[in-house]
Every structure is written in C-alpha cells, then in structure tokens.
XYZ file of C-alpha atoms in Angstrom:
696
model
C 5.342 16.655 18.050
C 6.591 13.708 18.724
C 5.925 10.612 20.386
C 7.397 8.056 22.647
C 8.200 4.527 20.009
C 5.382 1.733 19.835
C 6.459 -0.901 21.842
C 6.542 1.909 24.830
C 2.953 2.445 24.044
C 1.903 -0.731 25.578
C 3.394 0.964 28.698
C 1.720 3.489 29.441
C -1.256 3.953 31.027
C -2.767 6.974 29.628
C -3.091 4.775 26.114
C -4.071 1.411 28.046
C -6.764 1.773 30.600
C -8.675 3.732 27.471
C -7.461 1.610 25.620
C -8.806 -1.501 27.086
C -11.899 0.202 28.040
C -12.322 0.465 23.910
C -11.508 -3.063 23.727
C -15.276 -3.987 25.373
C -16.550 -1.234 23.458
C -16.185 -2.194 20.154
C -18.082 -5.895 21.474
C -20.587 -4.120 20.246
C -21.951 -6.233 16.651
C -22.493 -3.191 14.674
C -18.885 -2.895 15.266
C -16.692 -6.577 14.954
C -19.288 -7.616 11.252
C -16.539 -5.115 9.983
C -13.943 -7.151 9.922
C -15.541 -11.312 8.641
C -12.664 -12.758 10.244
C -12.882 -11.347 13.712
C -16.857 -11.462 13.377
C -16.538 -15.379 13.227
C -14.754 -15.850 16.610
C -17.181 -12.976 18.369
C -20.173 -15.484 16.782
C -17.908 -18.870 18.456
C -17.233 -16.954 21.238
C -21.395 -16.761 22.045
C -22.161 -19.636 20.865
C -19.563 -21.555 23.387
C -20.714 -19.844 25.916
C -24.874 -20.781 24.817
C -22.832 -24.248 24.605
C -21.405 -23.831 28.024
C -24.809 -22.455 29.591
C -26.406 -26.049 27.831
C -23.948 -28.477 29.221
C -24.432 -27.264 33.076
C -28.136 -28.350 32.839
C -26.950 -31.668 30.512
C -22.820 -32.224 30.612
C -22.483 -35.323 27.976
C -19.091 -36.424 27.915
C -15.331 -34.880 28.970
C -15.478 -33.010 25.846
C -18.702 -31.028 26.612
C -18.151 -30.879 30.259
C -19.017 -27.103 32.095
C -15.196 -26.485 33.043
C -14.078 -27.592 28.889
C -17.028 -25.688 26.971
C -16.592 -22.775 29.503
C -12.480 -22.708 28.790
C -12.958 -22.447 25.871
C -15.538 -19.889 25.950
C -13.860 -17.662 28.327
C -10.421 -17.829 25.459
C -12.317 -16.685 22.720
C -13.844 -13.490 24.038
C -10.082 -12.890 25.874
C -9.142 -13.538 21.013
C -11.690 -10.843 20.362
C -10.805 -8.839 23.472
C -7.341 -8.538 22.104
C -7.530 -7.686 19.067
C -10.565 -4.772 19.773
C -7.228 -4.005 22.198
C -4.720 -3.880 19.572
C -6.923 -2.179 17.411
C -8.032 0.558 20.581
C -3.976 0.569 21.393
C -3.169 1.396 17.688
C -6.513 4.336 17.809
C -5.564 6.174 20.830
C -2.230 7.017 20.171
C -3.760 8.735 16.765
C -5.941 10.284 19.546
C -3.446 11.436 21.804
C -2.095 13.180 19.193
C -4.515 14.538 17.928
C -5.714 15.912 21.389
C -2.248 17.492 21.076
C -2.731 19.360 19.015
C -6.143 20.106 19.697
C -4.742 21.819 22.602
C -2.325 23.563 20.666
C -6.174 25.088 19.557
C -6.190 28.688 21.054
C -8.848 31.649 21.195
C -6.871 34.675 20.383
C -7.616 38.284 19.194
C -6.079 39.677 15.847
C -5.407 43.163 14.429
C -7.594 43.515 11.562
C -6.283 46.217 9.204
C -9.277 48.701 7.453
C -6.020 48.840 4.501
C -3.855 45.858 3.295
C -0.994 48.216 4.370
C 1.332 47.852 6.658
C 0.147 51.687 9.191
C -3.291 51.243 8.558
C -5.825 51.777 10.964
C -6.871 48.521 12.862
C -9.706 47.429 14.818
C -9.474 43.932 17.282
C -11.253 41.026 16.211
C -11.788 37.194 17.586
C -9.746 34.776 15.572
C -12.801 32.676 15.161
C -14.245 35.785 13.018
C -12.131 35.951 10.825
C -12.772 35.203 7.005
C -10.602 34.009 4.152
C -9.889 37.455 2.602
C -9.158 39.826 5.858
C -6.123 41.533 6.335
C -4.287 41.823 9.957
C -1.241 42.914 11.384
C 0.431 40.503 13.318
C 3.597 42.639 15.879
C 6.210 40.354 17.586
C 5.386 38.084 20.287
C 1.475 38.179 19.121
C -0.153 34.802 17.656
C -0.506 34.351 13.552
C -4.248 33.672 13.801
C -4.880 31.604 10.793
C -3.644 30.120 8.123
C -2.416 32.603 5.211
C 0.013 34.278 3.327
C 2.974 37.622 3.936
C 1.414 40.446 2.203
C 4.283 42.737 3.524
C 7.150 42.879 5.993
C 9.721 39.990 6.894
C 9.770 38.525 10.387
C 10.842 35.960 12.711
C 8.423 32.989 13.780
C 8.081 30.291 16.740
C 6.399 27.330 14.919
C 7.599 24.946 17.297
C 3.791 24.304 18.125
C 3.871 22.911 14.718
C 7.109 21.034 14.480
C 8.451 20.947 17.668
C 12.106 22.542 16.471
C 13.041 25.386 18.143
C 14.524 27.399 15.975
C 12.215 29.971 14.627
C 12.129 30.214 10.920
C 12.241 33.236 8.784
C 8.509 34.105 7.389
C 9.484 37.054 4.299
C 6.515 38.505 1.597
C 7.091 36.862 -1.686
C 8.723 33.712 -2.255
C 8.567 30.429 -1.431
C 8.509 31.695 2.397
C 5.522 33.453 2.966
C 2.453 30.776 3.988
C 2.356 31.184 8.060
C 0.344 28.822 10.407
C -2.770 29.816 13.012
C -1.360 29.260 16.255
C 2.959 30.080 16.117
C 3.892 33.603 17.056
C 5.981 36.209 15.891
C 8.600 36.842 17.488
C 10.676 40.074 16.152
C 9.842 42.890 14.450
C 6.095 42.589 11.709
C 4.034 40.970 8.980
C 0.992 42.093 7.322
C -1.205 38.910 6.527
C -4.102 37.947 4.416
C -5.809 35.105 5.392
C -6.019 32.080 3.116
C -8.933 30.025 5.053
C -11.821 30.282 7.104
C -12.178 28.896 10.584
C -12.408 25.653 10.657
C -10.556 25.457 7.826
C -6.784 26.369 8.696
C -4.337 23.707 8.538
C -4.213 23.538 12.810
C -7.834 21.285 12.332
C -6.782 20.169 8.982
C -3.771 17.867 10.847
C -6.245 16.897 13.841
C -8.323 15.666 10.827
C -5.700 13.839 9.337
C -4.008 12.806 13.187
C -7.330 10.711 13.628
C -6.761 7.632 12.231
C -9.405 5.608 13.785
C -11.148 7.287 10.607
C -9.979 6.007 7.888
C -10.605 5.054 4.909
C -9.019 1.383 4.368
C -6.536 1.154 1.532
C -6.411 -1.060 -1.710
C -3.834 -3.165 -0.479
C -6.031 -3.579 2.625
C -9.373 -4.079 0.903
C -7.340 -7.319 -1.495
C -6.300 -8.266 1.813
C -9.308 -8.908 3.471
C -10.665 -10.032 0.675
C -8.142 -12.782 0.755
C -8.800 -13.608 4.453
C -12.425 -13.900 3.438
C -12.000 -16.615 1.496
C -10.088 -18.501 4.086
C -12.114 -17.544 6.438
C -15.166 -18.529 4.604
C -13.334 -22.103 2.896
C -12.242 -23.118 6.401
C -15.905 -22.323 7.631
C -17.217 -24.908 5.192
C -14.339 -27.701 5.862
C -15.018 -27.459 9.928
C -19.003 -27.729 9.377
C -18.449 -31.592 6.897
C -16.910 -32.454 10.040
C -19.318 -32.992 12.395
C -21.643 -34.912 9.564
C -18.813 -37.039 8.637
C -18.374 -38.119 12.988
C -21.458 -39.096 12.953
C -21.414 -41.041 9.801
C -17.645 -42.620 11.228
C -18.682 -43.283 14.478
C -21.467 -45.197 13.145
C -19.781 -46.907 10.505
C -17.065 -48.143 13.726
C -18.783 -48.762 15.859
C -16.244 -46.569 17.867
C -15.747 -43.324 19.374
C -17.706 -40.241 20.526
C -18.949 -37.368 17.647
C -17.571 -34.403 17.466
C -18.711 -31.896 19.834
C -19.779 -28.799 19.204
C -17.407 -27.314 21.269
C -14.673 -28.696 19.412
C -15.668 -27.927 16.143
C -15.957 -23.955 16.678
C -12.363 -24.260 18.006
C -11.094 -25.473 15.047
C -12.749 -23.520 13.218
C -11.021 -20.057 15.096
C -8.011 -22.137 15.484
C -7.665 -22.470 11.641
C -9.183 -18.940 10.266
C -6.393 -16.467 10.199
C -7.748 -14.608 13.182
C -4.027 -13.580 14.064
C -3.611 -11.224 10.924
C -7.760 -10.049 11.308
C -7.254 -9.620 15.108
C -4.184 -7.174 13.947
C -5.284 -5.449 10.222
C -7.114 -2.324 11.680
C -3.480 -2.133 13.875
C -1.471 -1.920 11.287
C -2.810 0.316 9.104
C -3.662 3.303 12.524
C -0.170 2.525 13.388
C 1.949 3.459 9.984
C -0.237 6.849 9.924
C 0.796 7.576 13.510
C 4.325 6.142 12.661
C 4.037 8.834 9.747
C 3.072 11.602 12.336
C 6.471 10.112 15.053
C 8.126 11.214 11.805
C 6.270 14.750 11.541
C 4.612 14.084 8.508
C 1.135 14.483 8.569
C -0.306 12.590 5.833
C -3.863 12.664 4.791
C -4.604 8.981 4.261
C -3.278 5.234 4.186
C -3.372 5.000 0.388
C -0.938 8.130 0.043
C 1.295 5.994 2.855
C 1.706 2.225 1.163
C 1.771 4.879 -1.832
C 5.018 5.645 -0.765
C 6.690 1.680 -0.088
C 6.431 1.636 -3.215
C 7.501 4.858 -5.260
C 10.159 4.394 -7.793
C 10.380 7.567 -8.992
C 11.642 10.805 -6.567
C 10.989 14.035 -8.326
C 12.827 16.939 -6.008
C 11.867 20.878 -7.114
C 15.578 22.262 -6.606
C 15.144 25.563 -4.633
C 14.494 25.239 -0.929
C 15.008 20.863 -1.398
C 18.144 20.627 -2.760
C 18.984 23.795 -2.357
C 18.898 26.300 0.808
C 15.463 28.270 -1.316
C 18.425 31.452 -1.509
C 21.359 32.008 -3.724
C 24.210 33.281 -1.377
C 26.421 35.527 -2.549
C 29.318 33.491 -2.441
C 32.557 35.779 -3.817
C 33.378 38.659 -5.577
C 35.522 39.167 -8.787
C 36.987 42.504 -9.400
C 37.601 44.495 -13.383
C 41.423 44.410 -13.984
C 43.100 47.516 -12.198
C 40.348 47.704 -9.320
C 40.533 45.989 -6.285
C 37.763 43.164 -4.408
C 37.468 45.775 -1.682
C 36.406 48.121 -4.644
C 33.509 46.057 -5.747
C 32.286 44.946 -2.667
C 31.856 48.564 -0.841
C 30.071 49.324 -4.337
C 27.750 46.212 -4.375
C 27.229 46.716 -0.726
C 26.273 50.366 -1.201
C 24.225 49.134 -3.829
C 22.699 46.793 -2.605
C 21.727 49.078 0.799
C 18.032 49.314 0.115
C 17.875 45.933 -0.882
C 15.986 43.629 1.085
C 15.616 40.767 -1.065
C 17.784 37.266 0.452
C 20.382 38.210 -2.599
C 20.601 42.037 -1.707
C 20.949 41.051 1.700
C 23.693 38.062 1.968
C 25.644 40.891 -0.321
C 25.812 43.081 2.097
C 26.737 40.597 4.213
C 29.630 38.728 2.484
C 31.162 42.190 2.475
C 30.327 42.962 5.951
C 32.016 39.529 6.766
C 35.349 40.048 4.611
C 36.246 43.517 6.314
C 34.572 45.528 3.112
C 31.543 47.558 4.534
C 30.084 50.469 2.505
C 29.785 53.984 3.996
C 26.449 54.583 4.242
C 24.822 56.524 1.712
C 24.730 60.866 1.548
C 20.872 62.204 2.637
C 19.103 62.574 -0.423
C 19.461 59.361 -2.141
C 17.508 57.308 -4.211
C 17.456 53.321 -4.116
C 16.273 51.502 -7.444
C 14.468 48.875 -7.499
C 14.428 45.969 -9.115
C 12.309 45.480 -12.010
C 11.445 42.552 -15.376
C 12.678 44.873 -17.539
C 15.543 46.593 -16.237
C 16.933 42.910 -14.438
C 18.912 45.446 -12.290
C 18.560 47.698 -8.789
C 20.771 50.133 -7.395
C 21.339 53.047 -6.143
C 21.309 56.706 -7.450
C 23.497 58.460 -4.559
C 23.092 62.107 -4.044
C 26.416 64.460 -4.398
C 27.877 65.481 -1.721
C 30.689 68.598 -0.603
C 33.093 66.141 -1.463
C 32.057 64.083 -4.313
C 29.984 63.835 -7.420
C 26.624 62.336 -7.953
C 26.695 58.236 -8.200
C 24.476 56.148 -10.186
C 25.531 52.603 -8.818
C 23.880 49.251 -9.921
C 23.964 45.867 -10.004
C 21.959 42.814 -12.203
C 22.284 40.166 -14.497
C 25.086 40.921 -16.811
C 24.121 41.219 -19.997
C 21.286 43.730 -18.124
C 24.692 45.667 -17.093
C 26.457 46.146 -20.401
C 23.792 47.119 -22.027
C 23.438 50.011 -18.919
C 27.152 50.953 -19.559
C 26.962 51.108 -23.189
C 24.461 53.024 -23.628
C 26.260 55.841 -21.004
C 29.375 54.863 -23.319
C 31.697 52.307 -21.178
C 31.884 48.712 -22.484
C 32.584 45.060 -19.948
C 35.535 44.037 -20.203
C 36.353 40.812 -21.774
C 37.971 39.467 -17.994
C 35.058 40.135 -16.357
C 32.504 38.682 -19.207
C 34.596 35.094 -18.816
C 34.848 35.221 -15.551
C 30.830 35.391 -15.769
C 30.740 32.525 -17.850
C 33.189 30.338 -15.206
C 30.766 31.443 -12.803
C 27.190 29.730 -15.065
C 29.539 26.363 -15.767
C 29.813 25.659 -11.961
C 26.105 26.266 -11.506
C 26.593 29.892 -10.199
C 24.080 33.035 -11.482
C 26.922 36.223 -11.889
C 25.594 39.479 -10.845
C 27.405 42.683 -12.688
C 28.254 45.609 -10.888
C 28.483 49.241 -12.514
C 29.248 52.518 -10.787
C 28.414 54.927 -13.668
C 30.180 53.507 -17.471
C 32.771 51.414 -15.603
C 31.225 47.732 -14.716
C 33.516 47.076 -11.718
C 33.899 43.655 -11.370
C 31.250 41.029 -10.547
C 29.468 38.591 -7.589
C 28.526 35.261 -7.467
C 25.313 33.659 -6.681
C 25.784 30.703 -5.239
C 22.969 27.809 -4.153
C 23.512 25.950 -1.290
C 22.999 22.452 -1.732
C 21.658 21.345 1.950
C 24.401 19.271 3.988
C 24.456 15.067 3.778
C 21.893 15.416 0.891
C 24.204 13.528 -1.143
C 24.249 10.417 1.102
C 20.348 10.640 1.396
C 20.377 10.384 -2.457
C 23.089 7.566 -2.300
C 20.400 5.539 0.271
C 17.561 6.389 -2.155
C 19.450 4.853 -4.911
C 20.778 1.276 -3.142
C 16.763 1.574 -2.073
C 16.014 0.382 -6.379
C 14.012 5.409 -6.390
C 15.276 7.121 -8.905
C 16.031 10.950 -8.232
C 15.049 14.293 -10.807
C 15.379 17.269 -10.167
C 13.237 19.513 -11.105
C 14.786 23.764 -11.573
C 13.618 26.489 -13.872
C 17.216 27.345 -13.918
C 19.442 26.893 -17.101
C 20.831 23.347 -18.289
C 24.732 24.502 -16.894
C 23.315 25.916 -14.097
C 21.326 22.678 -13.299
C 23.754 20.412 -14.782
C 26.245 21.488 -11.709
C 23.964 21.371 -9.230
C 22.713 18.005 -9.909
C 26.223 16.592 -9.872
C 26.837 19.103 -6.993
C 23.558 16.871 -5.419
C 24.452 13.021 -6.553
C 20.749 13.021 -8.339
C 20.650 10.257 -10.745
C 18.652 12.988 -13.938
C 18.001 16.204 -14.289
C 14.549 18.450 -16.153
C 16.399 22.873 -16.094
C 14.173 25.305 -17.586
C 11.125 23.064 -16.508
C 7.505 25.055 -16.170
C 5.082 24.046 -14.173
C 3.763 21.816 -18.018
C 6.990 20.752 -18.260
C 6.895 19.227 -14.319
C 3.107 17.516 -14.443
C 4.218 16.045 -17.808
C 7.364 14.373 -16.866
C 5.386 12.888 -13.938
C 2.893 11.440 -16.191
C 5.290 10.222 -17.970
C 6.816 7.781 -15.362
C 3.751 6.947 -14.730
C 2.231 5.487 -18.879
C 5.453 3.336 -18.342
C 3.754 1.880 -14.922
C 5.817 4.047 -12.466
C 4.470 5.418 -9.514
C 6.050 8.346 -8.565
C 6.594 11.324 -5.826
C 7.572 14.727 -5.878
C 8.564 17.034 -2.686
C 7.804 20.751 -3.289
C 6.950 23.671 -1.318
C 6.559 26.915 -4.462
C 2.509 27.571 -6.314
C 4.210 27.316 -9.073
C 4.340 23.212 -7.710
C 0.887 22.345 -7.190
C -0.180 21.062 -10.329
C 2.164 18.488 -10.533
C 2.511 17.824 -6.709
C -1.943 16.959 -7.278
C -0.928 14.602 -10.214
C 1.417 12.520 -8.324
C 1.092 9.358 -6.840
C 2.948 10.635 -3.435
C 2.529 15.110 -2.956
C 4.911 15.869 -0.120
C 4.744 19.614 0.337
C 7.270 21.383 2.917
C 5.441 22.983 5.541
C 7.507 25.743 5.254
C 5.600 26.383 1.631
C 2.866 27.695 0.252
C -0.540 27.483 0.999
C -1.746 25.830 -2.635
C 1.602 23.932 -2.531
C 0.088 22.891 0.518
C -3.647 22.025 -0.799
C -2.154 19.907 -3.230
C -0.097 17.527 -1.197
C -1.221 14.396 0.348
C 0.704 14.266 2.976
C 2.975 17.334 4.709
C 6.803 17.598 5.812
C 6.463 19.586 8.925
C 9.826 19.957 8.957
C 10.126 21.642 5.980
C 12.728 18.257 5.026
C 12.394 17.322 0.777
C 14.575 13.975 2.572
C 12.477 12.904 4.553
C 10.656 11.295 1.623
C 13.717 8.958 2.449
C 11.805 8.114 5.798
C 8.418 8.161 4.471
C 9.196 5.561 2.237
C 10.803 3.555 5.132
C 7.134 3.976 6.800
C 5.727 2.456 3.554
C 7.787 -0.338 2.897
C 7.841 -1.077 6.587
C 4.342 -1.107 6.297
C 3.620 -3.554 3.430
C 5.773 -5.359 4.691
C 4.631 -5.769 8.590
C 1.326 -6.886 6.997
C 3.273 -9.062 4.853
C 4.840 -11.050 7.951
C 2.052 -10.884 10.290
C 0.094 -12.767 7.571
C 3.247 -15.226 6.740
C 2.534 -15.780 9.996
C -0.472 -16.149 10.418
C -1.201 -18.699 7.848
C 1.906 -20.751 8.809
C 1.191 -20.897 12.080
C -1.837 -23.464 11.520
C -0.407 -25.678 10.513
C 1.080 -27.272 14.000
C -2.842 -26.342 15.206
C -3.927 -29.228 12.802
C -1.791 -30.739 14.758
C -3.456 -30.473 17.574
C -6.412 -30.107 17.460
C -7.675 -32.676 14.417
C -5.700 -35.914 16.552
C -7.801 -34.845 19.728
C -10.928 -34.681 17.644
C -11.135 -38.123 16.100
C -8.053 -39.965 18.126
C -11.549 -42.304 20.087
C -12.991 -43.153 16.160
C -9.399 -43.337 14.663
C -6.190 -44.294 17.197
C -4.227 -44.598 13.666
C -4.285 -40.519 13.604
C -2.431 -40.948 17.393
C 0.653 -40.724 15.260
C -0.254 -37.048 14.301
C 0.212 -35.456 18.112
C 3.797 -34.899 17.162
C 3.787 -33.336 20.281
C 3.088 -35.610 22.609
C -0.125 -33.792 24.805
C -1.552 -34.578 27.714
C -5.361 -35.034 26.647
C -7.553 -34.304 23.605
C -9.288 -31.530 25.957
C -5.728 -30.003 27.235
C -5.077 -30.127 23.390
C -7.523 -28.310 21.916
C -7.520 -25.798 25.241
C -3.248 -24.962 24.681
C -4.495 -24.166 20.858
C -7.375 -21.875 21.509
C -5.444 -20.211 24.411
C -2.483 -20.355 21.841
C -3.847 -18.371 20.042
C -5.350 -15.884 21.836
C -2.192 -15.341 23.508
C -0.306 -14.472 20.348
C -2.113 -11.574 18.832
C -1.181 -10.173 22.226
C 2.451 -11.013 21.346
C 2.542 -9.705 18.156
C 0.790 -5.810 18.798
C 4.348 -4.723 19.547
C 5.766 -5.711 16.366
C 2.079 -4.128 14.728
C 2.693 -0.990 15.986
C 6.317 -0.346 15.693
C 6.224 -2.895 12.331
C 8.949 -4.468 10.829
C 12.347 -2.474 10.271
C 12.895 -2.370 6.121
C 16.282 -2.466 5.407
C 17.538 -0.818 2.311
C 18.319 -3.966 -0.236
C 17.038 -6.079 -3.106
C 13.809 -7.593 -2.960
C 14.612 -11.392 -3.131
C 16.715 -11.153 0.040
C 13.978 -9.318 1.267
C 11.737 -12.153 1.019
C 14.298 -14.512 1.064
C 14.227 -13.122 4.961
C 10.943 -12.257 6.331
C 9.837 -15.914 4.839
C 12.349 -18.207 6.854
C 12.368 -15.120 10.041
C 8.221 -15.132 10.110
C 7.227 -18.521 7.398
C 9.327 -20.615 9.138
C 9.305 -18.802 12.415
C 5.157 -18.996 12.267
C 5.291 -22.933 11.833
C 8.117 -22.981 14.721
C 7.053 -21.389 17.654
C 3.332 -23.024 17.302
C 4.896 -26.223 18.489
C 6.920 -24.714 21.322
C 4.466 -22.696 22.419
C 1.129 -24.883 22.918
C 3.286 -27.930 24.659
C 4.396 -25.255 26.676
C 0.631 -24.715 27.782
C -0.446 -28.422 27.692
C 2.702 -28.909 29.862
C 1.407 -25.636 31.948
C -1.942 -26.662 32.542
C -1.267 -30.876 33.205
C 1.355 -29.362 36.343
C -1.882 -26.938 37.239
C -4.137 -29.934 37.179
C -6.836 -28.506 34.771
C -6.944 -30.703 32.755
C-alpha cells in the first residue's frame, strides 16, 4: 500500500508515459474549459497558431515574422500541455494506487452456513453471490470473502494486503475488534462472520472509489481560489484588450513606432494572468488526497483533507485510541494472612474458562509470575459473567482429597455482596487497596473462594507508548486534545494525566460526545475525532474530520470521512500536517504565481511600446537582447516554471509546528520574495541563451 515519494514520481516511467498521453488527451475543449485560467491560454494557443498561418502568407514586421509567431504559439501550447501533464501525473499516482487495490480483489469461495453457529452445515458459495446478512465460516488459511462482523470465534488475521503491516491482528466476537475486511486471510483458528455488505459495497470497493482522485469534486477553498483566479484573468483580459486601440492611437498621435501585434498581446495576457497556480491548482488537490493514501489513510473527499488543516480541537476515544483497548491484569494484592501465590492461583483458576481479554490476561499474569493454577477437576462448571451478578468464575467439583469450591471474581461491590450473603466479609485492607487502584486509574476485581475474599486483581488500561510526545506536538500546533471515556472521574483523570491530554470527558454517553462536538462547533471551532466503536458513530458523523480506525466496527468506518488503515489514533497528527501542507502549498504557489508577474511587466511592456515611447526603455532593467527576445523569453519562462514546480505541487510544502505569524513570514519571504527575484534571473538567462544561439 505504501507508494514512492512524490518527487520520485517524475522519474517513474510507469507514471510519466501515461501522463504524457493524458496531457494530449486533455487538449479536448470539453476538458480545458473546466479550468478557466488555462482555457484562456488554450484559446491564445489556437489564436497564435492561426496568426502563424496568416504570417506565412503576409509577413508584416519583426513582431509578426512567421518564426516569432510560431515560437510563441509553440511555447503557449507547451504551457497548456505542462499544466495538463501536472494534473495527469497527480491523477496517475491515484490511478496506480487504485489499480493496486483492484489487484487485491479476488474471486473466492465461501462456506455459507445454514445456521449462524459454528459446526452447522455449510455449502460452498462464490463471494460475489453473498448478500448482507449471510453467515459464513472462515477457517485457517481461508480468505474472508466480504466485509463482516465476527459473531463467534477468535482468530489471528493477516491484513497486510490492506494495511501494509506484516504483523497479524486478532479478531474476535464482541467489542470493538469484531470487524473483518474482505480480502484478508485468517491465519489460525476459525471465525463465524456475518456479512455486512453486498458485493460492490465492500471496504475495498470504497477504497478504490476514494483513491481515484480524478473523480473528486472541488473543495470550497479550491472553488474560492478559482473564483479569485478567474477575476484576475478577467481584469487582465480587459486591460490587454484596451492596449490595441491605445497602441493604434499612440502611433497615429506620435507619428512613430509600430502598432503592437496580436501575437505580442496574447503573449502579454498569458504572462500576466496567474497561469502558474492555474496550471497546478488541480494537481495540488489530487496530490493532497494521494499523500493521505501514502500515510495509509483513506480520505473520502478533498473537503475532509482541507478541514484537517484547520482543525483546532481533537476528541480522542480512550479505549483502543489512547490505550491499547483491553484492560490487562497488572498485579495481585493478597488479603491479610494469605500470599500472592494463593491469590494468583485462585484468580487464574476462576478465569480458566473466561475467554475475554481481561480473563486471558489474568491467566497470563499468573503464569508470568510462576503461579499457574492446577487444572479444574472433571465435572467442574464455568460460571459466565452476567450484567446482573457482575461476576464470573468456576464451580469446582469435589475430588477424593478436596471438597467442592465456589470461585468468583468480579466487581468489588458485587463480590462483597456475594460473600456477605453466605456469611463472609470483605477485609478493610482490601477495600483500601481497591480504592487506591481506582485512584491510580485502574479497575479492581475482587477474587473470592467460597465465603473468603482472597485478594484483589488490578486491571489497568495500558497507555500507548509515545503518545505523550505526540500530544505535545499537537499542542504546539495549537490543537486542543480532549479524551472521551465511559470511565468514572477518578479513572479518567489518572489516564488523562498519564497520556498528557488537555482535557477529558468522563462517563460519556454517545449523546454526551455528540453534544460536546456541537458545543465546540457552535463556538466556531473545527473538530476532529478518532474512534473505533459503534457508540462512536454518531459523534464521528457530526465531526468535521472523522477518522475511523480500520480495526473498528463497520458502523464507525461508515460514519467517518477518513479511515486509518493502520488503526493508529495518533496518525491524526500526520493527517493534520497533510491538510495544513495542502493549504500552504496552494497559498505558496498562488503567492509565487502572482509575484512572478512583476518581472514579466519589465520584460514585455517595454518591448511592445518602446518603438512608440522610447522613454519606456528605462524599464528594461534586465537589458534584454531585443523586443522579440524579451517577449519570447517571458513566454518560455512562463511555461518552464510550471514544470519546475510540479514536484512541489505533488509533494507539498513541508509543514513545521510553529506559530501562524512565523509561518506566514517565512512563506512570504520564500515564495513572495522568491517569486519576485527568480523570474528576473530566469528570463535574463533564457534571453542570453536565445541571443547566443542566434535565434533572435
């Protein structure tokens, strides 16, 4: 899924050759008129071509000599083609990414279950014949036929074809890790999957549609800039149109000089209108979405990419986003008079049949500490967790040497009520230990053997490594981070402090998340949110930038306007940087495009009027070889600068986490001042080359 850098794209023959063909195909007037600025250049190219044909028949003066008119016409056509090439190259990168995704789509057979349970009778069925609601069995080494939700089983799944990551991931029924993607492969065990899409609606199909940037619609920012460029073009068109009658009048009044030629006027118009940004505008937009794909993020629209550049509030779901998603057993605390070994052995035995991540982590912690529990006697009965009891455990059958035992683990208050009902009590020391665990942000579970509470297990949300540093970078970018969690205030405050977020919302319901986003938006702020659960879907749908984790549920992915294939919530930093880089690239190229017109004034204006008004020769600060050389040099520079800036348009201006004022000063100095100076150097160099070659 990873692609080469944009700069190297120019060296990739597989992209350049098709882009060159597409550049000529885009000469179709039905394509050209969509870009008003370049359409003016397109019309100017056609007009100068006709003027060249006319000049062959009746040459009049130097400015209208066939070789000069032909030179201007050829470079105007090059200007149009270079702009087409920039757009085609950006589109080509997106099409190449889409083609690689299409290669992942494989026709496969599925095991369609008659009943939605493991072990039920199944019949073979082609994936394209499956429909939403069908249930399939996927065994080890089988491809998952279509997107779905795991309703039974747990297995490791190879998602490298989608995410590019070689490490397999665990998918299981229940929770926020039950979503599976069509085209991925089960590596171990088995899954019973309920299909959630129809053929053609899968995540892979949507990815292909998203990546094909050529079909994207213009964003509001791009539309506004297009309107500005069109307005400038109309102004310069009006100004240029008045120069011909003015030149005729001036020549007649002065009795000297020659009337400016249509070729020179067309050259002047093309050089004055913002052709640089006009030719690269579409390429910048397409490349922005393509750069998202390089970061393994699928953006549904350019609007979402641009909005990411203006985000100032980030809402982060704690579970699976700031933390790893599953609480893990961290320690055992024994009751007075008992040992840690006794607590670990009892807790592990009570969790032997518990297939939840928390239950498995208790068994794993006991094993790491060397406290593995003995096997349960034959006839023992597992007690599943229920919302009513808030406990689970194991009823051990009696043996020849040991009586029957009732093992329970669960919420401290639930276990206290359980033991008190059968004549036991919860030691004060364990109550204090449970309170201390809660203050640290952990979750205490009490473990009981009959009427005796043997100890406390600490479950802890593990904060992802390096997340504090990433939040620090977000803060420097002026983005406020807010953690959203269903935990109580104490737990939420502890995790928020450990993760380094700016604020948190505890005991949050889906309605609370939605209300918080709307409150920030009512203050005029742009809100971004990451999430992976079904309960995150309403808030994701409301957020301006909604990044759903690929490992999350189908509902979350459908509600978001971006999907992170790596399921890394801190990826939002890269998303924001890409959005800001897109806006900065567009602004920087616009600044450069407008600034470099100044040099063209000094080149073309004296050239076309110096014969009538010799005083204008003082404006020829570059001391160009001749009027025809001045005009031709400006036209050539105007075409070549588009080619030079294509890598910048594709790669984007690098974003730095500094203040807006400092960023503005830097870009004005680099692209504003650079736009003033570079054309003087470039036009003079081209003029010297033309004179040296004897072409003017």
